[in-house]
PDB file of C-alpha atoms in Angstrom:
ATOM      1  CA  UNK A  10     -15.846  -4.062 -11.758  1.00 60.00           C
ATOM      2  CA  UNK A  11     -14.836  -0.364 -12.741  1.00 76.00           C
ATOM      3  CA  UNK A  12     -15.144   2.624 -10.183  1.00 80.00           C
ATOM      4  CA  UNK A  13     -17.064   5.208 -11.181  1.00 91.00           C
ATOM      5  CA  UNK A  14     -14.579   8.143  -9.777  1.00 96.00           C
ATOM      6  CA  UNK A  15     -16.623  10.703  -8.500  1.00 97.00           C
ATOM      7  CA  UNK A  16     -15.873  14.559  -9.172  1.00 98.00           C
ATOM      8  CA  UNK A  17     -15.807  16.775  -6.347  1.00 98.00           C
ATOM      9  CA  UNK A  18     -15.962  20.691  -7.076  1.00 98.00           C
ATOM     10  CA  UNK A  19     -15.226  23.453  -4.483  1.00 97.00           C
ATOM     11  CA  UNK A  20     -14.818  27.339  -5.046  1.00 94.00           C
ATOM     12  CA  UNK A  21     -11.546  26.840  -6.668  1.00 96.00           C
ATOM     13  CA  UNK A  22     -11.181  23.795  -7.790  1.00 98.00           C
ATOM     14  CA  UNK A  23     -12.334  20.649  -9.295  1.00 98.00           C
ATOM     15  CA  UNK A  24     -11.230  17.299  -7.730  1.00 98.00           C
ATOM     16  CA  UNK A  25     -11.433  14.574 -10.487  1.00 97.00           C
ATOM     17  CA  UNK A  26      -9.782  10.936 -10.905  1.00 97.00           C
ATOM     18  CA  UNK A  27      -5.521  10.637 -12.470  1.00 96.00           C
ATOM     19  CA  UNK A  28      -5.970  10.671 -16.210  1.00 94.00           C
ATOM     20  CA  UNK A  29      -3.261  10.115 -18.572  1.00 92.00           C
ATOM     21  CA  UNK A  30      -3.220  13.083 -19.692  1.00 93.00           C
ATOM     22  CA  UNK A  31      -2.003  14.241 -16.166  1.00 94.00           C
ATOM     23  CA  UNK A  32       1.166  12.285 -16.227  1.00 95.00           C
ATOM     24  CA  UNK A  33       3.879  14.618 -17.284  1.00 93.00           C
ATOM     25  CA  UNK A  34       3.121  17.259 -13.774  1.00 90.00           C
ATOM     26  CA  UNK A  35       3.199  13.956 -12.194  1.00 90.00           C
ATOM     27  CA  UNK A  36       6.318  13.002 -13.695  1.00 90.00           C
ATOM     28  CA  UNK A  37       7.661  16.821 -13.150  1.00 85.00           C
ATOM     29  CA  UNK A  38       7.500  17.040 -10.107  1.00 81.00           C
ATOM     30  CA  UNK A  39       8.047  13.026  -8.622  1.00 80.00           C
ATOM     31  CA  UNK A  40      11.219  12.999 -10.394  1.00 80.00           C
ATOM     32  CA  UNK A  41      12.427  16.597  -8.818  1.00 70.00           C
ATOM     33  CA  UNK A  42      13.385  17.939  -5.416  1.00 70.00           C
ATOM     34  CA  UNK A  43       9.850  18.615  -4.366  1.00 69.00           C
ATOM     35  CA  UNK A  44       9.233  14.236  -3.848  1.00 65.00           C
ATOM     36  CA  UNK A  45      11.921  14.591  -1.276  1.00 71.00           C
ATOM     37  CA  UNK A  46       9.787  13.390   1.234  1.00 69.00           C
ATOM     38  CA  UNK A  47       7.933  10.927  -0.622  1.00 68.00           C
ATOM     39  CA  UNK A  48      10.847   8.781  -1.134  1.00 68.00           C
ATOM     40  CA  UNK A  49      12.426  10.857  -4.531  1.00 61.00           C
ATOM     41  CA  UNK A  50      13.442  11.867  -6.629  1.00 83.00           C
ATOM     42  CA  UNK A  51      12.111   8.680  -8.479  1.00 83.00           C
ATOM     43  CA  UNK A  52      13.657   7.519 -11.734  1.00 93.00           C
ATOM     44  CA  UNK A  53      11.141   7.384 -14.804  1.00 93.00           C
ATOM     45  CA  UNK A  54      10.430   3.868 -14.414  1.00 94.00           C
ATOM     46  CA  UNK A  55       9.796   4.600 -10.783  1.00 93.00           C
ATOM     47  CA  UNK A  56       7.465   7.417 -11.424  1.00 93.00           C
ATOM     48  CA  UNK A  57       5.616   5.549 -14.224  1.00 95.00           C
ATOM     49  CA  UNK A  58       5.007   2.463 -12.152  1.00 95.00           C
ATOM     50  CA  UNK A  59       3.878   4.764  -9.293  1.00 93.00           C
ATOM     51  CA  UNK A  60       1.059   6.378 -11.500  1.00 95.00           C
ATOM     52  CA  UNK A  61       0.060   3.612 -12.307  1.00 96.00           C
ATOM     53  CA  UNK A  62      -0.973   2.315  -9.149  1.00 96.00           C
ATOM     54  CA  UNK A  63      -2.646   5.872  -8.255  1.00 96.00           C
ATOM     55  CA  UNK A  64      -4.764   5.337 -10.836  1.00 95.00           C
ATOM     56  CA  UNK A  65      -5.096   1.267  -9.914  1.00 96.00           C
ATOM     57  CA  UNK A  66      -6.246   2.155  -6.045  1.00 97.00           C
ATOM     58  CA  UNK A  67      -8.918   3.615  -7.212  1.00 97.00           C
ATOM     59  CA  UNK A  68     -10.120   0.075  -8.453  1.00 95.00           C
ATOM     60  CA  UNK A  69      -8.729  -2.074  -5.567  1.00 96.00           C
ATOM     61  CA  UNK A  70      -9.990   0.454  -2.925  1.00 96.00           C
ATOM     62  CA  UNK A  71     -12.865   2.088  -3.914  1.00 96.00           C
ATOM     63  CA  UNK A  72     -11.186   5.344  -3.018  1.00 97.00           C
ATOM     64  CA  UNK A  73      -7.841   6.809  -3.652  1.00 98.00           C
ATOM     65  CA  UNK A  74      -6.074  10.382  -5.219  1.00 98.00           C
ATOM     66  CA  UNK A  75      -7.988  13.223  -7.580  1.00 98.00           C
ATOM     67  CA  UNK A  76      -5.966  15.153  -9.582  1.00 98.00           C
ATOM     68  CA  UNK A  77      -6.594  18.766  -8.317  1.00 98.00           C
ATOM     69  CA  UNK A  78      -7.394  21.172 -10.911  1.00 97.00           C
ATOM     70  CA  UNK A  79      -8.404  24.951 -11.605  1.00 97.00           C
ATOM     71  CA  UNK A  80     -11.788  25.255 -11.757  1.00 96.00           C
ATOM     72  CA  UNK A  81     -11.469  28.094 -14.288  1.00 96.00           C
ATOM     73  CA  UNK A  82      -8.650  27.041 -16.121  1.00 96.00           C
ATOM     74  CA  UNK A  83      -8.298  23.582 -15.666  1.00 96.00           C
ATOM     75  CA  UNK A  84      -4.554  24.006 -14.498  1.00 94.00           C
ATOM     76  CA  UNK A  85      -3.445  20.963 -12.879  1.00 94.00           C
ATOM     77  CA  UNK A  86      -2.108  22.108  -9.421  1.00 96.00           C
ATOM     78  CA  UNK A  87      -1.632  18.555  -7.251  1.00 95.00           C
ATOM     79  CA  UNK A  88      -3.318  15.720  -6.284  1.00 96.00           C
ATOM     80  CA  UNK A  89      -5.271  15.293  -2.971  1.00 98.00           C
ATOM     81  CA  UNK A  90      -7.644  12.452  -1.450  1.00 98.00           C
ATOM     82  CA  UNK A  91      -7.626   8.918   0.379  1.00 98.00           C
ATOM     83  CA  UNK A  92      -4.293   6.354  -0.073  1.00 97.00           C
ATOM     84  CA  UNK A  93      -3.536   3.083   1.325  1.00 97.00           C
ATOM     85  CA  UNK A  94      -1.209   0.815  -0.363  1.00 95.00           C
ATOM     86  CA  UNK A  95       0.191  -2.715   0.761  1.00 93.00           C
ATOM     87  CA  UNK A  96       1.612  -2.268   4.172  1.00 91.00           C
ATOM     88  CA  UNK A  97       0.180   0.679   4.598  1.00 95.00           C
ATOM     89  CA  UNK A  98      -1.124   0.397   9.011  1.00 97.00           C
ATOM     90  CA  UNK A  99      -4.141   2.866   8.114  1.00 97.00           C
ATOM     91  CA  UNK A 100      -5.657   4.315   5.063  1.00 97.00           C
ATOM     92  CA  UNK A 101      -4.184   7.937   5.034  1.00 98.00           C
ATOM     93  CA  UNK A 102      -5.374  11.345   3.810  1.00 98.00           C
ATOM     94  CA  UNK A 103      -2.264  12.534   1.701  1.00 97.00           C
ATOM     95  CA  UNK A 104      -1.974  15.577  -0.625  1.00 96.00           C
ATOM     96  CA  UNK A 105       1.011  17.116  -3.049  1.00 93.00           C
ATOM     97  CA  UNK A 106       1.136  20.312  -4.564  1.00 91.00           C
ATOM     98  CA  UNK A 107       3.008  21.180  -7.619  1.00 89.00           C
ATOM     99  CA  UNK A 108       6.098  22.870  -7.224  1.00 83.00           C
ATOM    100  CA  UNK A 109       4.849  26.378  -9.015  1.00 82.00           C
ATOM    101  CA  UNK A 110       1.115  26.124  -7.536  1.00 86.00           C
ATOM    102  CA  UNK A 111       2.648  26.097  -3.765  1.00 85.00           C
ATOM    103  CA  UNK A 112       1.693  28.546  -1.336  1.00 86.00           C
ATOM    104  CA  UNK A 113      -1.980  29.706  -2.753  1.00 91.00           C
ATOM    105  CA  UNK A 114      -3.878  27.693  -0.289  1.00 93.00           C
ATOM    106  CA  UNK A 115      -4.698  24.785  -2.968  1.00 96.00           C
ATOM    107  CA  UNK A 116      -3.786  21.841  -0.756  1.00 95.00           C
ATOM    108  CA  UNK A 117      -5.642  23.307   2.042  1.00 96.00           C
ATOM    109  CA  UNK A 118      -8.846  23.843   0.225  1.00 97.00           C
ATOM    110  CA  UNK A 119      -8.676  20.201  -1.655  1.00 97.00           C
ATOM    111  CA  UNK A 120      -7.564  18.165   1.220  1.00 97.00           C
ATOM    112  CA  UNK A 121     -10.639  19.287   3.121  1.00 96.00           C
ATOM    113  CA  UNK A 122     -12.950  18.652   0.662  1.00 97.00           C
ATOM    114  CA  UNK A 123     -11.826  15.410   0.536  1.00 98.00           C
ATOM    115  CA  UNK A 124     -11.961  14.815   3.942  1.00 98.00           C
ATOM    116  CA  UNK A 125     -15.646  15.427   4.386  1.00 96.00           C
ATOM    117  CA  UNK A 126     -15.647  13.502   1.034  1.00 98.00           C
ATOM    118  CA  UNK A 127     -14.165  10.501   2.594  1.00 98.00           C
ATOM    119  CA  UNK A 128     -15.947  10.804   5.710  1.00 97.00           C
ATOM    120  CA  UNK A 129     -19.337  11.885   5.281  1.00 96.00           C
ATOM    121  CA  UNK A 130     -19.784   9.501   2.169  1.00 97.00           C
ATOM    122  CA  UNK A 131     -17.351   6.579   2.012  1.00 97.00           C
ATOM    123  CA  UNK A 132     -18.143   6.827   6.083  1.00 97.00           C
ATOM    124  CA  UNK A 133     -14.366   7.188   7.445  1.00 98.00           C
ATOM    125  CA  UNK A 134     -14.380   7.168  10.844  1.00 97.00           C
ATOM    126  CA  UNK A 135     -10.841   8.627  11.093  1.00 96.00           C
ATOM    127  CA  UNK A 136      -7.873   9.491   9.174  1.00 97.00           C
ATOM    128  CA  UNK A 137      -3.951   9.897   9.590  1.00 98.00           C
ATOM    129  CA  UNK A 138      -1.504  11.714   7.728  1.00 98.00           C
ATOM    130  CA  UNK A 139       2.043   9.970   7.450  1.00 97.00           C
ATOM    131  CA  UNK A 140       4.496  13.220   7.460  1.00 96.00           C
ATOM    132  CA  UNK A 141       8.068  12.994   7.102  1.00 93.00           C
ATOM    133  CA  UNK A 142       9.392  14.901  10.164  1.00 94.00           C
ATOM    134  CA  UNK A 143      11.472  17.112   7.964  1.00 91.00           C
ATOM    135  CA  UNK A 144       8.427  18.190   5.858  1.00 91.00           C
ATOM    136  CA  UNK A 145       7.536  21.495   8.201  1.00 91.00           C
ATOM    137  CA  UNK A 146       4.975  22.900   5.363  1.00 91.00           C
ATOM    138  CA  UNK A 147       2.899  19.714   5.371  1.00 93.00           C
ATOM    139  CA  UNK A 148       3.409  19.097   9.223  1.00 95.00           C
ATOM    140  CA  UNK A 149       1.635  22.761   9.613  1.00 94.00           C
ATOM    141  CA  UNK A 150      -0.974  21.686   7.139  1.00 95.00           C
ATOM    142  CA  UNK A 151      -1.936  18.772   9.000  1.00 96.00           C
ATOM    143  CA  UNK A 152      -2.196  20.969  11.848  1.00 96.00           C
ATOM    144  CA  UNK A 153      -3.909  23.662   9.825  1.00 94.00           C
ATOM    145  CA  UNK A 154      -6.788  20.852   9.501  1.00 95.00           C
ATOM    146  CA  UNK A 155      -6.794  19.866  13.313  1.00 95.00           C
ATOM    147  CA  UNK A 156      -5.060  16.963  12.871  1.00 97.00           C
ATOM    148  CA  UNK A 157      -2.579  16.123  15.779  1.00 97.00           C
ATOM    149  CA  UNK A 158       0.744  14.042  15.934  1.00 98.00           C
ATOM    150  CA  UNK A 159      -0.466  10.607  17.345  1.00 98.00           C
ATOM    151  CA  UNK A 160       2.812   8.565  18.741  1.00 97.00           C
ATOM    152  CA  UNK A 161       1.068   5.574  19.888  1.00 97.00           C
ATOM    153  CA  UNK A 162      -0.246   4.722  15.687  1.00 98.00           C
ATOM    154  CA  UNK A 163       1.728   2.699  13.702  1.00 98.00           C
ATOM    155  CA  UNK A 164       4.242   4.137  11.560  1.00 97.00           C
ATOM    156  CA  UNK A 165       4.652   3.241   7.624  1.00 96.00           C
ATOM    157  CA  UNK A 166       8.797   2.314   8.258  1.00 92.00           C
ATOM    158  CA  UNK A 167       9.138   4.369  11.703  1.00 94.00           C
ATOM    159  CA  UNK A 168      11.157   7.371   9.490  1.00 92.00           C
ATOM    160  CA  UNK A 169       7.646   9.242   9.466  1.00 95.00           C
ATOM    161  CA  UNK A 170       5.118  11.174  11.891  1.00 97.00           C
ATOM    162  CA  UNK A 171       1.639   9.911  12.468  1.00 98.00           C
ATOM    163  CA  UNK A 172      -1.175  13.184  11.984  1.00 98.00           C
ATOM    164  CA  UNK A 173      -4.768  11.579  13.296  1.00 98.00           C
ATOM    165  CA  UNK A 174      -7.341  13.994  12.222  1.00 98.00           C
ATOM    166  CA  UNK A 175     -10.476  14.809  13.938  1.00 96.00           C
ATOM    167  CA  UNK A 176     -13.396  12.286  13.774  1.00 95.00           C
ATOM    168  CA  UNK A 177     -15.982  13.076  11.745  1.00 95.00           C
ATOM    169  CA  UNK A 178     -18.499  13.722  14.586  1.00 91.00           C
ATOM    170  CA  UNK A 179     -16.015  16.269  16.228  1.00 88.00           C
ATOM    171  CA  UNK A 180     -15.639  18.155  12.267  1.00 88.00           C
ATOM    172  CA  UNK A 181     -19.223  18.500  11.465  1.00 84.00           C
ATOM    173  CA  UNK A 182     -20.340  22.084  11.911  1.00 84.00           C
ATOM    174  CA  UNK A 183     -17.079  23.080  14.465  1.00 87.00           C
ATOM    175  CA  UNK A 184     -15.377  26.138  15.001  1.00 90.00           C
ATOM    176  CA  UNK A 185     -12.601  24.020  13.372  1.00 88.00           C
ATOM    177  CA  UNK A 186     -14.805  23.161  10.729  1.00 88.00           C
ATOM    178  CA  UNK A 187     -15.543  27.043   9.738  1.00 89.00           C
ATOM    179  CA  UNK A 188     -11.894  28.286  10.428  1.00 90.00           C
ATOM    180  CA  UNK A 189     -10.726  26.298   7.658  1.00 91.00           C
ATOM    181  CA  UNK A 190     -13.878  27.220   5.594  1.00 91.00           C
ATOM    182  CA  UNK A 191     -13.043  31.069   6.352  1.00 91.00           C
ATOM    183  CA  UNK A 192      -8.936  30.925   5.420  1.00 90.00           C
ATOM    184  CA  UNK A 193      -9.972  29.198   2.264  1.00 88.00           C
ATOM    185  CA  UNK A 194     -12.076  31.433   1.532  1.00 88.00           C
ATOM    186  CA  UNK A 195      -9.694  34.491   2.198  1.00 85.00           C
ATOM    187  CA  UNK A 196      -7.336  32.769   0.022  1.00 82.00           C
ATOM    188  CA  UNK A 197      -9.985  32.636  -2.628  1.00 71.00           C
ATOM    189  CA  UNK A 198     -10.587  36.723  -1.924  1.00 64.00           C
ATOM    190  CA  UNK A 199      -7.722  38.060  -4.535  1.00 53.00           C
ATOM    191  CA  UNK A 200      -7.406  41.129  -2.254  1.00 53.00           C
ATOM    192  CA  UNK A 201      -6.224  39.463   0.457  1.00 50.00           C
ATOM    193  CA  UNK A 202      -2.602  38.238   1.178  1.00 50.00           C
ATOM    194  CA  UNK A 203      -1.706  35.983   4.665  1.00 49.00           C
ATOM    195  CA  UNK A 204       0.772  37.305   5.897  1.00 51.00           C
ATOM    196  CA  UNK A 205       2.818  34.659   8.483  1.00 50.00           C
ATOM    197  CA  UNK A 206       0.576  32.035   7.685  1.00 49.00           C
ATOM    198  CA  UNK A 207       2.155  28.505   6.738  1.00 46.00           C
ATOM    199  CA  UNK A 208       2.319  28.340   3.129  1.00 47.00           C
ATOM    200  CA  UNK A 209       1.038  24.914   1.401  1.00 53.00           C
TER     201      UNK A 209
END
């Protein structure tokens, strides 16, 4: 049976399913500095065999990464969305930006979307993040989208933080819920600049 990937559009962006096509940004930036954290810099084979199974959850899951695009220019900028491989304790909401598309609020704005993807249609009733504790920007990201460090969850190898996000029924229409809706929008406003806020 084949997924269907469903596309998921916000103000900025469009969320859509890996494609070939999108392997070389992959490749860019899992083979560079910036995969630090995500076990990397992989080797080509590495990286290959890697997006292959991003684009294979999808099929064993029923869930998994979208590619995270421009919505006017279809720039690839990262990938965002739902990830659970073998040994995995819980499925986790993960995100990574590419290196040149940091700091514009991207991963913000496509990590929540799909959150209240996975949630309010796929029926999640929680999520964690697995941060490496060295990895401050996505540590405040996490904690941008009221997620909290939970040390009693299992770990992926013990090297890693646990972030549990909210529930869905404590998301829904929160104060939480429209803070992130109003800094994603000021990131959207080209007139407007955080200043001290945690870059993504």
């Amino acid at each position: 049976m084949t997924v269907d990937i469903p596309v998921l559009k916000t103000k900025r962006l469009v969320l859509r399913g890996p494609e070939p096509e999108d392997y070389p940004n992959f490749k860019s930036t899992f083979t560079s500095y910036r995969a630090r954290f995500m076990g990397g810099p992989l080797n080509d084979y590495e990286t290959w065999m890697l997006y292959a199974a991003e684009i294979g959850h999808w099929q064993i899951r029923g869930y998994g990464m979208w590619m995270i695009h421009d919505r006017v220019t279809d720039k690839p900028l990262g990938m965002a969305g739902g990830w659970k491989p073998a040994k995995w304790p819980e499925p986790e909401l993960a995100w990574i930006i590419w290196p040149e598309t940091a700091g514009h609020g991207y991963a913000l704005e496509a990590t929540h979307a799909a959150r209240q993807y996975l949630y309010y249609t796929l029926g999640w009733k929680t999520a964690v993040s697995y941060v490496d504790p060295k990895n401050l920007d996505s540590i405040r990201l996490a904690e941008r989208l009221g997620a909290k460090r939970d040390d009693e969850a299992a770990t992926v190898d013990g090297n890693d933080f646990v972030y549990r996000h909210p529930a869905p029924e404590r998301l829904r229409g929160t104060q939480l819920a429209h803070g992130i809706e109003m800094e994603i929008e000021n990131y959207a406003d080209p007139l407007f600049k955080p200043k001290g806020m945690p870059i993504d």
